[in-house]
């Protein structure tokens, strides 16, 4: 049986040593494999400028898919990676590479709680064309890995109700548990979507979905 603390150790070591497809630890997705989940290493020179640029460009393209809407810059993305993602034992981010090494997307785990063995899929984005179903296979692989290798028994995703990705998550095996209304709050140039149970439930909500895969997913 997987111990919670060994899962945490694995997560932290992967974030330090993964990343290099030639020598690092990556996760193969699909059978036969169709893509590779490559951990983003944020320390020193290991952080690739090309990945920072991709993350920035694709985050801006899908601005309205997230709870904080802002214009990303490479500087801000790099700071987020080095200061928020890198040092945290509650997060990991993967770039998605095809078998030729072309990076076409990213996805991660966040809000990991080692005491309750829970976490959530976060920042799931396809930035370039990929064969249909590749994102589903990659996400399912990441979730299975989180279960079997990190020991996480409860995995969820939260997605805005106005995002067509709700149907994608259903297809991956997530089931809606509840929805909380969102209200907008402007902070300078940023738009924040805040959970507010008293807000008009007819507008945009945050859909909570739990991963309950069946054999078809
Ligand atoms: C959500 C996203 C990752 C899906 O990527 P994708 O390349 O379409 O995913 P796949 O091809 O692997 O699709 C897997 C399944 O989901 C279904 N699906 C994907 N998008 C769908 C949509 N908008 N409506 C209905 N079904 C959808 C596909 O039909 C497919 O079903 P199938 O396996 O029965 O054929 C992509 O649309 C994206 O990057 N969106 C912008 C970023 C975003 O909103 N991310 C979520 C933030 S919470």
mmCIF file of C-alpha atoms and ligand atoms in Angstrom:
data_model
loop_
_atom_site.group_PDB
_atom_site.id
_atom_site.type_symbol
_atom_site.label_atom_id
_atom_site.label_comp_id
_atom_site.label_asym_id
_atom_site.label_seq_id
_atom_site.Cartn_x
_atom_site.Cartn_y
_atom_site.Cartn_z
ATOM 1 C CA UNK A 1 0.000 0.000 0.000
ATOM 2 C CA UNK A 2 1.269 3.473 -0.896
ATOM 3 C CA UNK A 3 2.167 5.643 2.097
ATOM 4 C CA UNK A 4 1.160 9.282 1.871
ATOM 5 C CA UNK A 5 4.676 10.476 2.663
ATOM 6 C CA UNK A 6 6.321 8.388 -0.031
ATOM 7 C CA UNK A 7 3.903 9.967 -2.487
ATOM 8 C CA UNK A 8 5.028 13.380 -1.313
ATOM 9 C CA UNK A 9 8.686 12.390 -1.655
ATOM 10 C CA UNK A 10 8.080 11.117 -5.173
ATOM 11 C CA UNK A 11 6.330 14.336 -6.141
ATOM 12 C CA UNK A 12 9.168 16.485 -4.818
ATOM 13 C CA UNK A 13 11.940 14.421 -6.413
ATOM 14 C CA UNK A 14 10.140 14.363 -9.750
ATOM 15 C CA UNK A 15 9.939 18.141 -9.659
ATOM 16 C CA UNK A 16 13.698 18.285 -9.132
ATOM 17 C CA UNK A 17 14.902 15.546 -11.447
ATOM 18 C CA UNK A 18 12.247 15.172 -14.128
ATOM 19 C CA UNK A 19 11.966 17.358 -17.154
ATOM 20 C CA UNK A 20 14.750 16.146 -19.396
ATOM 21 C CA UNK A 21 13.316 13.624 -21.864
ATOM 22 C CA UNK A 22 16.781 12.138 -22.389
ATOM 23 C CA UNK A 23 17.542 11.395 -18.761
ATOM 24 C CA UNK A 24 14.731 12.607 -16.547
ATOM 25 C CA UNK A 25 11.643 10.881 -15.299
ATOM 26 C CA UNK A 26 8.637 11.300 -17.540
ATOM 27 C CA UNK A 27 5.295 9.501 -17.681
ATOM 28 C CA UNK A 28 4.212 7.755 -20.855
ATOM 29 C CA UNK A 29 0.511 8.036 -21.679
ATOM 30 C CA UNK A 30 -1.544 5.716 -23.862
ATOM 31 C CA UNK A 31 -1.301 2.161 -24.959
ATOM 32 C CA UNK A 32 0.519 2.151 -27.304
ATOM 33 C CA UNK A 33 2.014 5.400 -25.992
ATOM 34 C CA UNK A 34 0.806 8.565 -27.694
ATOM 35 C CA UNK A 35 2.388 11.264 -25.552
ATOM 36 C CA UNK A 36 4.655 11.999 -22.631
ATOM 37 C CA UNK A 37 3.948 13.942 -19.451
ATOM 38 C CA UNK A 38 7.147 15.858 -18.738
ATOM 39 C CA UNK A 39 7.443 17.438 -15.269
ATOM 40 C CA UNK A 40 8.283 21.131 -15.340
ATOM 41 C CA UNK A 41 11.459 21.616 -13.317
ATOM 42 C CA UNK A 42 11.650 25.177 -12.069
ATOM 43 C CA UNK A 43 15.066 25.339 -10.416
ATOM 44 C CA UNK A 44 18.082 27.184 -11.818
ATOM 45 C CA UNK A 45 18.701 26.750 -15.521
ATOM 46 C CA UNK A 46 16.442 23.690 -15.747
ATOM 47 C CA UNK A 47 13.424 25.893 -16.453
ATOM 48 C CA UNK A 48 13.133 26.052 -20.233
ATOM 49 C CA UNK A 49 12.394 29.478 -21.715
ATOM 50 C CA UNK A 50 10.410 27.782 -24.483
ATOM 51 C CA UNK A 51 8.075 26.217 -21.909
ATOM 52 C CA UNK A 52 7.591 29.582 -20.189
ATOM 53 C CA UNK A 53 6.647 31.112 -23.556
ATOM 54 C CA UNK A 54 4.205 28.310 -24.370
ATOM 55 C CA UNK A 55 2.559 28.539 -20.962
ATOM 56 C CA UNK A 56 2.203 32.305 -21.357
ATOM 57 C CA UNK A 57 0.788 32.169 -24.881
ATOM 58 C CA UNK A 58 -1.683 29.380 -24.161
ATOM 59 C CA UNK A 59 -2.797 30.884 -20.823
ATOM 60 C CA UNK A 60 -3.608 34.108 -22.671
ATOM 61 C CA UNK A 61 -5.451 32.262 -25.421
ATOM 62 C CA UNK A 62 -7.785 30.635 -22.896
ATOM 63 C CA UNK A 63 -7.976 33.536 -20.423
ATOM 64 C CA UNK A 64 -11.715 33.143 -19.827
ATOM 65 C CA UNK A 65 -11.343 29.471 -18.872
ATOM 66 C CA UNK A 66 -9.814 30.373 -15.519
ATOM 67 C CA UNK A 67 -10.955 31.956 -12.255
ATOM 68 C CA UNK A 68 -8.458 34.793 -12.552
ATOM 69 C CA UNK A 69 -8.462 36.585 -15.880
ATOM 70 C CA UNK A 70 -5.329 38.573 -16.584
ATOM 71 C CA UNK A 71 -2.798 39.138 -19.333
ATOM 72 C CA UNK A 72 0.073 36.742 -18.737
ATOM 73 C CA UNK A 73 3.640 37.772 -19.519
ATOM 74 C CA UNK A 74 6.725 35.577 -19.644
ATOM 75 C CA UNK A 75 8.040 37.319 -16.515
ATOM 76 C CA UNK A 76 4.861 36.648 -14.573
ATOM 77 C CA UNK A 77 4.708 33.031 -15.750
ATOM 78 C CA UNK A 78 8.324 32.438 -14.759
ATOM 79 C CA UNK A 79 7.735 33.984 -11.332
ATOM 80 C CA UNK A 80 4.664 31.784 -10.839
ATOM 81 C CA UNK A 81 6.640 28.694 -11.797
ATOM 82 C CA UNK A 82 9.672 29.479 -9.627
ATOM 83 C CA UNK A 83 7.844 30.870 -6.585
ATOM 84 C CA UNK A 84 4.462 29.116 -6.521
ATOM 85 C CA UNK A 85 4.661 25.862 -8.456
ATOM 86 C CA UNK A 86 8.285 24.861 -7.810
ATOM 87 C CA UNK A 87 8.573 25.011 -4.026
ATOM 88 C CA UNK A 88 5.081 23.655 -3.323
ATOM 89 C CA UNK A 89 4.501 20.066 -2.219
ATOM 90 C CA UNK A 90 0.866 20.530 -3.229
ATOM 91 C CA UNK A 91 1.414 21.042 -6.942
ATOM 92 C CA UNK A 92 3.087 19.615 -9.992
ATOM 93 C CA UNK A 93 2.891 20.779 -13.583
ATOM 94 C CA UNK A 94 3.550 18.681 -16.684
ATOM 95 C CA UNK A 95 4.215 19.759 -20.249
ATOM 96 C CA UNK A 96 2.701 17.353 -22.781
ATOM 97 C CA UNK A 97 5.028 16.213 -25.557
ATOM 98 C CA UNK A 98 4.175 13.984 -28.480
ATOM 99 C CA UNK A 99 6.496 11.121 -29.320
ATOM 100 C CA UNK A 100 8.516 13.375 -31.640
ATOM 101 C CA UNK A 101 9.144 15.782 -28.767
ATOM 102 C CA UNK A 102 6.721 18.479 -29.947
ATOM 103 C CA UNK A 103 5.067 20.156 -26.959
ATOM 104 C CA UNK A 104 1.311 20.514 -27.512
ATOM 105 C CA UNK A 105 -0.171 21.248 -24.098
ATOM 106 C CA UNK A 106 0.123 21.151 -20.345
ATOM 107 C CA UNK A 107 -1.735 19.931 -17.267
ATOM 108 C CA UNK A 108 -1.100 19.639 -13.576
ATOM 109 C CA UNK A 109 -2.177 18.576 -10.143
ATOM 110 C CA UNK A 110 -2.867 21.160 -7.449
ATOM 111 C CA UNK A 111 -4.408 21.507 -3.983
ATOM 112 C CA UNK A 112 -2.862 18.206 -2.941
ATOM 113 C CA UNK A 113 -3.650 17.396 0.671
ATOM 114 C CA UNK A 114 -1.394 14.598 1.944
ATOM 115 C CA UNK A 115 -3.518 14.124 5.073
ATOM 116 C CA UNK A 116 -6.791 13.576 3.240
ATOM 117 C CA UNK A 117 -5.117 11.995 0.186
ATOM 118 C CA UNK A 118 -6.882 14.363 -2.153
ATOM 119 C CA UNK A 119 -6.001 16.682 -4.991
ATOM 120 C CA UNK A 120 -7.338 18.236 -8.158
ATOM 121 C CA UNK A 121 -6.559 18.390 -11.837
ATOM 122 C CA UNK A 122 -5.504 21.917 -12.701
ATOM 123 C CA UNK A 123 -4.472 23.981 -15.715
ATOM 124 C CA UNK A 124 -5.500 21.481 -18.382
ATOM 125 C CA UNK A 125 -4.762 23.075 -21.757
ATOM 126 C CA UNK A 126 -4.137 21.873 -25.299
ATOM 127 C CA UNK A 127 -2.225 24.609 -27.106
ATOM 128 C CA UNK A 128 -1.531 22.898 -30.424
ATOM 129 C CA UNK A 129 -3.311 20.323 -32.541
ATOM 130 C CA UNK A 130 -3.142 16.775 -31.244
ATOM 131 C CA UNK A 131 -4.942 13.643 -32.420
ATOM 132 C CA UNK A 132 -8.492 13.449 -30.971
ATOM 133 C CA UNK A 133 -8.524 11.810 -27.583
ATOM 134 C CA UNK A 134 -4.917 12.626 -26.716
ATOM 135 C CA UNK A 135 -5.864 15.044 -23.921
ATOM 136 C CA UNK A 136 -8.283 12.489 -22.478
ATOM 137 C CA UNK A 137 -5.567 9.822 -22.460
ATOM 138 C CA UNK A 138 -3.019 12.201 -20.940
ATOM 139 C CA UNK A 139 -5.375 13.358 -18.189
ATOM 140 C CA UNK A 140 -6.497 9.843 -17.365
ATOM 141 C CA UNK A 141 -2.841 8.785 -17.129
ATOM 142 C CA UNK A 142 -2.021 11.669 -14.793
ATOM 143 C CA UNK A 143 -4.987 10.793 -12.571
ATOM 144 C CA UNK A 144 -4.137 7.085 -12.479
ATOM 145 C CA UNK A 145 -0.537 8.018 -11.648
ATOM 146 C CA UNK A 146 -1.756 10.303 -8.855
ATOM 147 C CA UNK A 147 -3.808 7.431 -7.447
ATOM 148 C CA UNK A 148 -1.260 4.668 -7.741
ATOM 149 C CA UNK A 149 2.010 6.531 -7.174
ATOM 150 C CA UNK A 150 1.031 9.485 -5.004
ATOM 151 C CA UNK A 151 -1.648 7.611 -3.053
ATOM 152 C CA UNK A 152 -4.366 10.187 -3.766
ATOM 153 C CA UNK A 153 -7.771 8.592 -3.355
ATOM 154 C CA UNK A 154 -9.979 11.615 -4.031
ATOM 155 C CA UNK A 155 -9.409 13.550 -7.231
ATOM 156 C CA UNK A 156 -11.578 16.381 -8.431
ATOM 157 C CA UNK A 157 -11.660 19.201 -10.919
ATOM 158 C CA UNK A 158 -13.335 22.603 -10.704
ATOM 159 C CA UNK A 159 -14.429 24.206 -13.932
ATOM 160 C CA UNK A 160 -16.476 27.240 -14.885
ATOM 161 C CA UNK A 161 -19.969 26.265 -15.993
ATOM 162 C CA UNK A 162 -19.596 28.357 -19.172
ATOM 163 C CA UNK A 163 -16.578 26.293 -20.275
ATOM 164 C CA UNK A 164 -17.253 23.535 -22.852
ATOM 165 C CA UNK A 165 -14.494 21.618 -21.036
ATOM 166 C CA UNK A 166 -17.239 20.399 -18.654
ATOM 167 C CA UNK A 167 -18.158 17.851 -21.350
ATOM 168 C CA UNK A 168 -14.507 16.904 -21.780
ATOM 169 C CA UNK A 169 -14.164 16.217 -18.053
ATOM 170 C CA UNK A 170 -17.328 14.090 -18.103
ATOM 171 C CA UNK A 171 -15.780 12.083 -20.904
ATOM 172 C CA UNK A 172 -12.653 11.554 -18.790
ATOM 173 C CA UNK A 173 -14.787 10.139 -15.964
ATOM 174 C CA UNK A 174 -15.527 13.155 -13.761
ATOM 175 C CA UNK A 175 -19.024 13.402 -12.300
ATOM 176 C CA UNK A 176 -20.554 16.697 -11.187
ATOM 177 C CA UNK A 177 -21.110 16.901 -7.423
ATOM 178 C CA UNK A 178 -22.322 20.483 -6.998
ATOM 179 C CA UNK A 179 -22.097 23.969 -8.378
ATOM 180 C CA UNK A 180 -21.449 27.285 -6.611
ATOM 181 C CA UNK A 181 -22.410 30.631 -8.188
ATOM 182 C CA UNK A 182 -19.559 32.967 -9.111
ATOM 183 C CA UNK A 183 -19.497 36.731 -8.991
ATOM 184 C CA UNK A 184 -16.991 38.980 -10.719
ATOM 185 C CA UNK A 185 -14.597 41.216 -8.852
ATOM 186 C CA UNK A 186 -12.305 43.654 -10.669
ATOM 187 C CA UNK A 187 -8.851 44.256 -9.198
ATOM 188 C CA UNK A 188 -7.028 46.732 -11.401
ATOM 189 C CA UNK A 189 -6.643 45.076 -14.780
ATOM 190 C CA UNK A 190 -7.549 41.641 -13.418
ATOM 191 C CA UNK A 191 -10.936 40.020 -13.245
ATOM 192 C CA UNK A 192 -11.471 37.583 -10.394
ATOM 193 C CA UNK A 193 -14.340 35.116 -10.247
ATOM 194 C CA UNK A 194 -15.238 34.592 -6.592
ATOM 195 C CA UNK A 195 -17.416 31.823 -5.199
ATOM 196 C CA UNK A 196 -20.504 33.405 -3.667
ATOM 197 C CA UNK A 197 -23.434 31.229 -2.654
ATOM 198 C CA UNK A 198 -25.663 34.334 -2.477
ATOM 199 C CA UNK A 199 -24.896 35.381 -6.064
ATOM 200 C CA UNK A 200 -27.408 34.848 -8.868
ATOM 201 C CA UNK A 201 -27.204 31.137 -9.608
ATOM 202 C CA UNK A 202 -28.411 31.766 -13.163
ATOM 203 C CA UNK A 203 -25.082 33.263 -14.186
ATOM 204 C CA UNK A 204 -21.691 31.530 -14.251
ATOM 205 C CA UNK A 205 -21.014 28.917 -11.593
ATOM 206 C CA UNK A 206 -18.090 26.823 -10.509
ATOM 207 C CA UNK A 207 -18.779 23.161 -11.230
ATOM 208 C CA UNK A 208 -17.183 20.707 -8.813
ATOM 209 C CA UNK A 209 -16.592 17.311 -10.373
ATOM 210 C CA UNK A 210 -15.205 14.132 -8.770
ATOM 211 C CA UNK A 211 -13.253 11.545 -10.685
ATOM 212 C CA UNK A 212 -15.233 8.298 -10.801
ATOM 213 C CA UNK A 213 -13.849 6.528 -13.847
ATOM 214 C CA UNK A 214 -15.623 3.602 -15.407
ATOM 215 C CA UNK A 215 -14.015 1.111 -17.729
ATOM 216 C CA UNK A 216 -14.922 3.139 -20.850
ATOM 217 C CA UNK A 217 -13.031 6.292 -19.869
HETATM 218 C C1 LIG B 1 -10.579 21.016 -22.698
HETATM 219 C C2 LIG B 1 -9.506 20.602 -23.691
HETATM 220 C C3 LIG B 1 -8.226 20.312 -22.933
HETATM 221 C C4 LIG B 1 -9.995 19.334 -24.418
HETATM 222 O O1 LIG B 1 -9.002 18.999 -25.362
HETATM 223 P P1 LIG B 1 -9.353 18.056 -26.622
HETATM 224 O O2 LIG B 1 -8.132 18.000 -27.445
HETATM 225 O O3 LIG B 1 -10.629 18.486 -27.235
HETATM 226 O O4 LIG B 1 -9.627 16.679 -25.889
HETATM 227 P P2 LIG B 1 -9.751 15.209 -26.525
HETATM 228 O O5 LIG B 1 -9.621 15.245 -28.006
HETATM 229 O O6 LIG B 1 -8.834 14.336 -25.777
HETATM 230 O O7 LIG B 1 -11.275 14.867 -26.155
HETATM 231 C C5 LIG B 1 -11.636 13.844 -25.275
HETATM 232 C C6 LIG B 1 -13.108 13.672 -25.277
HETATM 233 O O8 LIG B 1 -13.753 14.839 -24.767
HETATM 234 C C7 LIG B 1 -14.710 15.294 -25.714
HETATM 235 N N1 LIG B 1 -14.720 16.742 -25.742
HETATM 236 C C8 LIG B 1 -13.648 17.557 -25.761
HETATM 237 N N2 LIG B 1 -14.053 18.823 -25.832
HETATM 238 C C9 LIG B 1 -15.414 18.778 -25.880
HETATM 239 C C10 LIG B 1 -16.432 19.764 -25.974
HETATM 240 N N3 LIG B 1 -16.129 21.059 -26.040
HETATM 241 N N4 LIG B 1 -17.719 19.375 -25.999
HETATM 242 C C11 LIG B 1 -18.038 18.064 -25.954
HETATM 243 N N5 LIG B 1 -17.127 17.069 -25.871
HETATM 244 C C12 LIG B 1 -15.835 17.447 -25.826
HETATM 245 C C13 LIG B 1 -14.226 14.782 -27.049
HETATM 246 O O9 LIG B 1 -15.295 14.669 -27.966
HETATM 247 C C14 LIG B 1 -13.650 13.452 -26.688
HETATM 248 O O10 LIG B 1 -14.676 12.480 -26.605
HETATM 249 P P3 LIG B 1 -14.445 11.024 -27.241
HETATM 250 O O11 LIG B 1 -13.248 10.476 -26.463
HETATM 251 O O12 LIG B 1 -15.706 10.333 -26.997
HETATM 252 O O13 LIG B 1 -14.127 11.252 -28.678
HETATM 253 C C15 LIG B 1 -9.265 21.716 -24.769
HETATM 254 O O14 LIG B 1 -10.474 22.000 -25.412
HETATM 255 C C16 LIG B 1 -8.674 22.981 -24.221
HETATM 256 O O15 LIG B 1 -7.465 23.129 -24.105
HETATM 257 N N6 LIG B 1 -9.550 23.967 -23.851
HETATM 258 C C17 LIG B 1 -9.102 25.286 -23.454
HETATM 259 C C18 LIG B 1 -8.528 25.288 -22.040
HETATM 260 C C19 LIG B 1 -9.565 24.914 -21.014
HETATM 261 O O16 LIG B 1 -10.672 25.414 -20.999
HETATM 262 N N7 LIG B 1 -9.154 24.020 -20.079
HETATM 263 C C20 LIG B 1 -9.964 23.626 -18.978
HETATM 264 C C21 LIG B 1 -9.750 24.565 -17.860
HETATM 265 S S1 LIG B 1 -10.641 24.042 -16.401
#
